[in-house]
Coordinates of C-alpha atoms in Angstrom, one line a residue:
X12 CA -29.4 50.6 11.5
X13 CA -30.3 48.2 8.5
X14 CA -26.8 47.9 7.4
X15 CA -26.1 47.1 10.3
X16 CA -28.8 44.4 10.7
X17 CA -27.7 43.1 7.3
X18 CA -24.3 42.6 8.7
X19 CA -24.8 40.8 11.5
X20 CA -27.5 38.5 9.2
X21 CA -24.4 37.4 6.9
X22 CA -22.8 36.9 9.9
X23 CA -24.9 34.1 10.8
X24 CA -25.0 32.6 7.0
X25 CA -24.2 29.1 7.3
X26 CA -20.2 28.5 5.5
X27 CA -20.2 27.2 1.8
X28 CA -19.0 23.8 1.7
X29 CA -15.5 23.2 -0.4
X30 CA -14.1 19.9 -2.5
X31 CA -11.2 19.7 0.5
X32 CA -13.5 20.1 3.3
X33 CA -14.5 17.1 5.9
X34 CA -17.3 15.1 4.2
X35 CA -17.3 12.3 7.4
X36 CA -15.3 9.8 9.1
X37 CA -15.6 6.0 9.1
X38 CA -13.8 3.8 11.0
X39 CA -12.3 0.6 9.4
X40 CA -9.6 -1.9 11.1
X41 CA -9.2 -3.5 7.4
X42 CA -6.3 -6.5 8.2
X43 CA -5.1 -5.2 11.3
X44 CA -7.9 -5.7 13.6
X45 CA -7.2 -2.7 14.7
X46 CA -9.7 0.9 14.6
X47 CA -9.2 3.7 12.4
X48 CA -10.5 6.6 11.1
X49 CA -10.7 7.7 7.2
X50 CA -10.9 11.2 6.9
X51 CA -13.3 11.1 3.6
X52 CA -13.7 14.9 1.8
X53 CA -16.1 15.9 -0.2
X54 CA -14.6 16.1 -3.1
X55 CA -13.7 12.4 -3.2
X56 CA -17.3 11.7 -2.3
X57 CA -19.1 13.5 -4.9
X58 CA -16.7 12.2 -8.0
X59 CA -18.0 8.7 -6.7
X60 CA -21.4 9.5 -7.0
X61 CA -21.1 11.8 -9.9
X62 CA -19.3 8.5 -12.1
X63 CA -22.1 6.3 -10.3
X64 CA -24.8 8.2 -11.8
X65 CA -22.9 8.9 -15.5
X66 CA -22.3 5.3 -15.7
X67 CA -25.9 4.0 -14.2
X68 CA -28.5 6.3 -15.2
X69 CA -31.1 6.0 -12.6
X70 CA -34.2 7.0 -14.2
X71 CA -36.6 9.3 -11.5
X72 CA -39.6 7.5 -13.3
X73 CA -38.4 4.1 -13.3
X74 CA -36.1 3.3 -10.7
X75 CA -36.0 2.6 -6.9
X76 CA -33.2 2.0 -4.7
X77 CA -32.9 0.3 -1.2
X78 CA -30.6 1.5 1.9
X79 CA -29.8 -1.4 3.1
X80 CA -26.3 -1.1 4.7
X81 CA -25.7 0.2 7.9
X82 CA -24.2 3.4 8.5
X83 CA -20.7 2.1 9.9
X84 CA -20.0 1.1 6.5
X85 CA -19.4 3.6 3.2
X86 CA -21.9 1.7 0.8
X87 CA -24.1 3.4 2.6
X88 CA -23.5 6.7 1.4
X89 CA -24.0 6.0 -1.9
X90 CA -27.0 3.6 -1.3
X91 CA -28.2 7.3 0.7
X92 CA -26.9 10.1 -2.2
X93 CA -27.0 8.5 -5.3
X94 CA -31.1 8.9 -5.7
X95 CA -30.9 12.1 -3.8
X96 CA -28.9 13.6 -6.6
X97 CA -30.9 11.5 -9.4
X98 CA -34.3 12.4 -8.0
X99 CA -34.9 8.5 -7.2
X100 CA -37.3 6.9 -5.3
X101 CA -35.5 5.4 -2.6
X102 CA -36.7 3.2 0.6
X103 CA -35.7 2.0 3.5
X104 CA -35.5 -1.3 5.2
X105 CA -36.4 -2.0 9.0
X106 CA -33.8 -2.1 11.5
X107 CA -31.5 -5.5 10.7
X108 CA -33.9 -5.9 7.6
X109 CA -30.7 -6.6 5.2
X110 CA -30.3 -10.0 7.3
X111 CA -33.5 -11.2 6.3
X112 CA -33.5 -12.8 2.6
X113 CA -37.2 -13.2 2.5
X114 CA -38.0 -10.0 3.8
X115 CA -35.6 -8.4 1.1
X116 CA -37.5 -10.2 -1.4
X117 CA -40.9 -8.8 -0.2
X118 CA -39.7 -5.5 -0.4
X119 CA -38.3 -5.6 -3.5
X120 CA -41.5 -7.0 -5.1
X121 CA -43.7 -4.5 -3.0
X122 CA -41.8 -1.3 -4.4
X123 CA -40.7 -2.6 -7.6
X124 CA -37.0 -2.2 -6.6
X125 CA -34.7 -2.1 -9.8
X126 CA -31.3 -1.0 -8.0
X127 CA -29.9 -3.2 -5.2
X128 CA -26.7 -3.5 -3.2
X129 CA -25.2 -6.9 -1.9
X130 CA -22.0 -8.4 -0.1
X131 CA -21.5 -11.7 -2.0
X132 CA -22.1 -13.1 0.9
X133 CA -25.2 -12.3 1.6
X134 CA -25.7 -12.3 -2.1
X135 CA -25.3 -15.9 -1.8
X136 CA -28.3 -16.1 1.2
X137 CA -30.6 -14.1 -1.4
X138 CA -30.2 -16.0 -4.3
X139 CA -30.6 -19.6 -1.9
X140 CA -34.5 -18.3 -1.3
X141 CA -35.0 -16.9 -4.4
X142 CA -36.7 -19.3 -7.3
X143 CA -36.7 -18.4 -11.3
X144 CA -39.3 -15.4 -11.8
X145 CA -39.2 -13.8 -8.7
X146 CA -38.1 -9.9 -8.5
X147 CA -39.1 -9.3 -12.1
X148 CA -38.7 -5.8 -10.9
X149 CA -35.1 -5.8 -10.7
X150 CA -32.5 -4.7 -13.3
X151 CA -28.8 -3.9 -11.4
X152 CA -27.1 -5.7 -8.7
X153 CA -24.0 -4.4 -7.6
X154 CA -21.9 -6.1 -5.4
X155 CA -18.6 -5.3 -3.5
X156 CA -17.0 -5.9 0.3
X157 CA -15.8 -9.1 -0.6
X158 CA -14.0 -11.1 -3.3
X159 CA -17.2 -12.0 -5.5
X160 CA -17.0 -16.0 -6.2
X161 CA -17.8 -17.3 -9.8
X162 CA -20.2 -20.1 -8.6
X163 CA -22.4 -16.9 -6.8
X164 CA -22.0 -15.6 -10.3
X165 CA -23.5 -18.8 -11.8
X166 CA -26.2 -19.2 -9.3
X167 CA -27.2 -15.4 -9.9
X168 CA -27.6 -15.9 -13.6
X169 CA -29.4 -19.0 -13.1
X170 CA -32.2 -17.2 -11.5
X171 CA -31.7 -13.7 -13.0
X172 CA -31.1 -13.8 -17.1
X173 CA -32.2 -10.6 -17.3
X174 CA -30.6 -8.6 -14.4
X175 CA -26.9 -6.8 -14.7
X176 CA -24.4 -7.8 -12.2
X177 CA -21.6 -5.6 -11.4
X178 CA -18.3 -6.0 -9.4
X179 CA -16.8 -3.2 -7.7
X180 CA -14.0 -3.1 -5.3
X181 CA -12.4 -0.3 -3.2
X182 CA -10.6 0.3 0.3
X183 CA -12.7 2.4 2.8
X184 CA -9.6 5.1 1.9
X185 CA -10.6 5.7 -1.5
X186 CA -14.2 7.1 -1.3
X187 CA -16.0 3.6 -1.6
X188 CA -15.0 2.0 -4.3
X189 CA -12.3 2.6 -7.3
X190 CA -13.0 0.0 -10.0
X191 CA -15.6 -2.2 -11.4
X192 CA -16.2 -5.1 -13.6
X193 CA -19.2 -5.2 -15.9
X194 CA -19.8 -9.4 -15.5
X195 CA -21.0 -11.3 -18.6
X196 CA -23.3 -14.3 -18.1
X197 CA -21.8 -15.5 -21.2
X198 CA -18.2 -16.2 -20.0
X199 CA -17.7 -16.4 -15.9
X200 CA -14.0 -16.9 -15.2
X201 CA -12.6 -19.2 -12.8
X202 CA -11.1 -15.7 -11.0
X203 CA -13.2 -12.5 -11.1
X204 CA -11.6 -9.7 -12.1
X205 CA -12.0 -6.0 -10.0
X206 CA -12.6 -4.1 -13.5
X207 CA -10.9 -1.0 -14.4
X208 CA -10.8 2.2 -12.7
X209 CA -13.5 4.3 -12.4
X210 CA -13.5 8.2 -13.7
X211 CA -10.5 10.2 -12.2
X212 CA -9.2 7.2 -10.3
X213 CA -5.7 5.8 -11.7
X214 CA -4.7 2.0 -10.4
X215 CA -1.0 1.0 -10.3
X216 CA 0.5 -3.1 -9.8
X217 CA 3.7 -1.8 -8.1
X218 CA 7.0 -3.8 -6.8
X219 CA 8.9 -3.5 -3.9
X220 CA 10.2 -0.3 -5.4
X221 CA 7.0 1.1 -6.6
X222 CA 8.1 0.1 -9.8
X223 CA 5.4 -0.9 -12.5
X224 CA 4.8 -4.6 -12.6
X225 CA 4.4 -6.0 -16.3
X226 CA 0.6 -7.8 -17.1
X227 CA 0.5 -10.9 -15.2
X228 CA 3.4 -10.1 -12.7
X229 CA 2.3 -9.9 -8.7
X230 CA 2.0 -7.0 -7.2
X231 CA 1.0 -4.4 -5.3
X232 CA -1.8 -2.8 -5.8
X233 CA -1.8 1.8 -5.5
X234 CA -4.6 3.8 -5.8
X235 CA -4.6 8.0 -6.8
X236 CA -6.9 10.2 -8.1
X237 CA -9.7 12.4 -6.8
X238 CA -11.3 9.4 -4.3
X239 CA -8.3 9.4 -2.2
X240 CA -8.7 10.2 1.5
X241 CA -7.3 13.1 3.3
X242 CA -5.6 10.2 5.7
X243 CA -6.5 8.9 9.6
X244 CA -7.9 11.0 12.0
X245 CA -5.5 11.5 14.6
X246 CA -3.0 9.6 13.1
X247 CA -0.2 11.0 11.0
X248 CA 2.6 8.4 11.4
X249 CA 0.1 5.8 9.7
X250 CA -0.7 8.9 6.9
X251 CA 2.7 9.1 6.2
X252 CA 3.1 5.2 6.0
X253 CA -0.1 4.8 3.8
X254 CA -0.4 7.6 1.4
X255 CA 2.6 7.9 -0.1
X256 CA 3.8 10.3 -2.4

């Protein structure tokens, strides 16, 4: 009778997770306009967060992060599982608080936020309310969903001398982002660079032939390595177009 019990117990064990299983699905129409879903696995997902963590070092004691983007878009998994697996303090804004520059700034000055996530764009709202002094709290910005401008640089290191600013880029395909670019207030080009790859991510400038493209030649730009996507749900003609061998 127990082994029997015991059996039907494991029975009911919830299923380990693996790298190549389903981690979720967000949708993204990129330049097409139109809707699609990017199988993400977990495997692509933790090697971005385990690289986030190697290369950022959130202290438990020191640090605090904000979840600020909403849950249609991929930052948010990282602004969700990177102090999970660092033991961070994280908080949370109201609903449609990332809109509101001054209300960021009171929140960031209430819980002594260090770690912050912004689209240059609203970057450039934040730093338009912000005056010399304020935030003392934080240390990293990192930015990323659209081309970063060099005068948003300028104005950010005008008002932050002490605060790191990071650009990172990557397609919705890729596990959040694939590069970044460590930005020096002491020489801001014209044209921001994406960076260089992050860990087990290789980046390719191809021709028409997916030949390499020498430095400085235009190209296209591949992505492999342990980030890429499993393809889009329901959708294996634009798999086969997209991720090619």
């Amino acid at each position: 009778q127990w082994e029997e019990i015991a059996i039907e117990s494991s029975r009911k064990l919830p299923k380990i997770t693996l790298p190549n299983h389903l981690a979720y699905v967000i949708y993204t129409s990129g330049s097409t306009g139109k809707p699609k879903g990017v199988m993400i696995e977990h495997a692509g997902m933790s090697n971005r967060l385990s690289w986030t963590q190697e290369h950022y070092k959130l202290n438990p004691k020191e640090d605090v992060v904000v979840q600020k983007t909403n849950f249609c878009f991929d930052v948010s998994v990282w602004e969700l599982l990177w102090p999970l697996i660092s033991g961070t303090k994280l908080v949370f804004l109201h609903p449609e608080g990332h809109k509101d520059p001054i209300y960021l700034k009171e929140i960031i000055d209430l819980y002594r936020v260090t770690t912050i996530h912004f689209v240059p764009s609203m970057l450039g709202a934040f730093l338009a309310e912000i005056t010399i002094g304020d935030c003392k709290s934080l240390k990293q910005v990192l930015c990323s969903g659209e081309a970063l401008r060099s005068d948003q640089v300028n104005l950010f290191y005008n008002k932050f001398s002490n605060v790191c600013l990071d650009n990172l880029y990557g397609p919705t395909e890729a596990s959040i982002d694939v590069t970044f670019s460590e930005i020096s207030p002491n020489e801001i080009p014209s044209n921001l660079s994406i960076g260089r790859p992050i860990s087990n991510t290789q980046i390719y400038i191809v021709g028409n032939g997916l030949e390499l493209q020498p430095i400085g030649v235009i190209g296209e730009l591949c992505i492999s390595g342990a980030g890429l996507a499993r393809g889009y749900l329901n959708r294996p003609d634009l798999t086969r177009e997209k991720f090619i061998d």
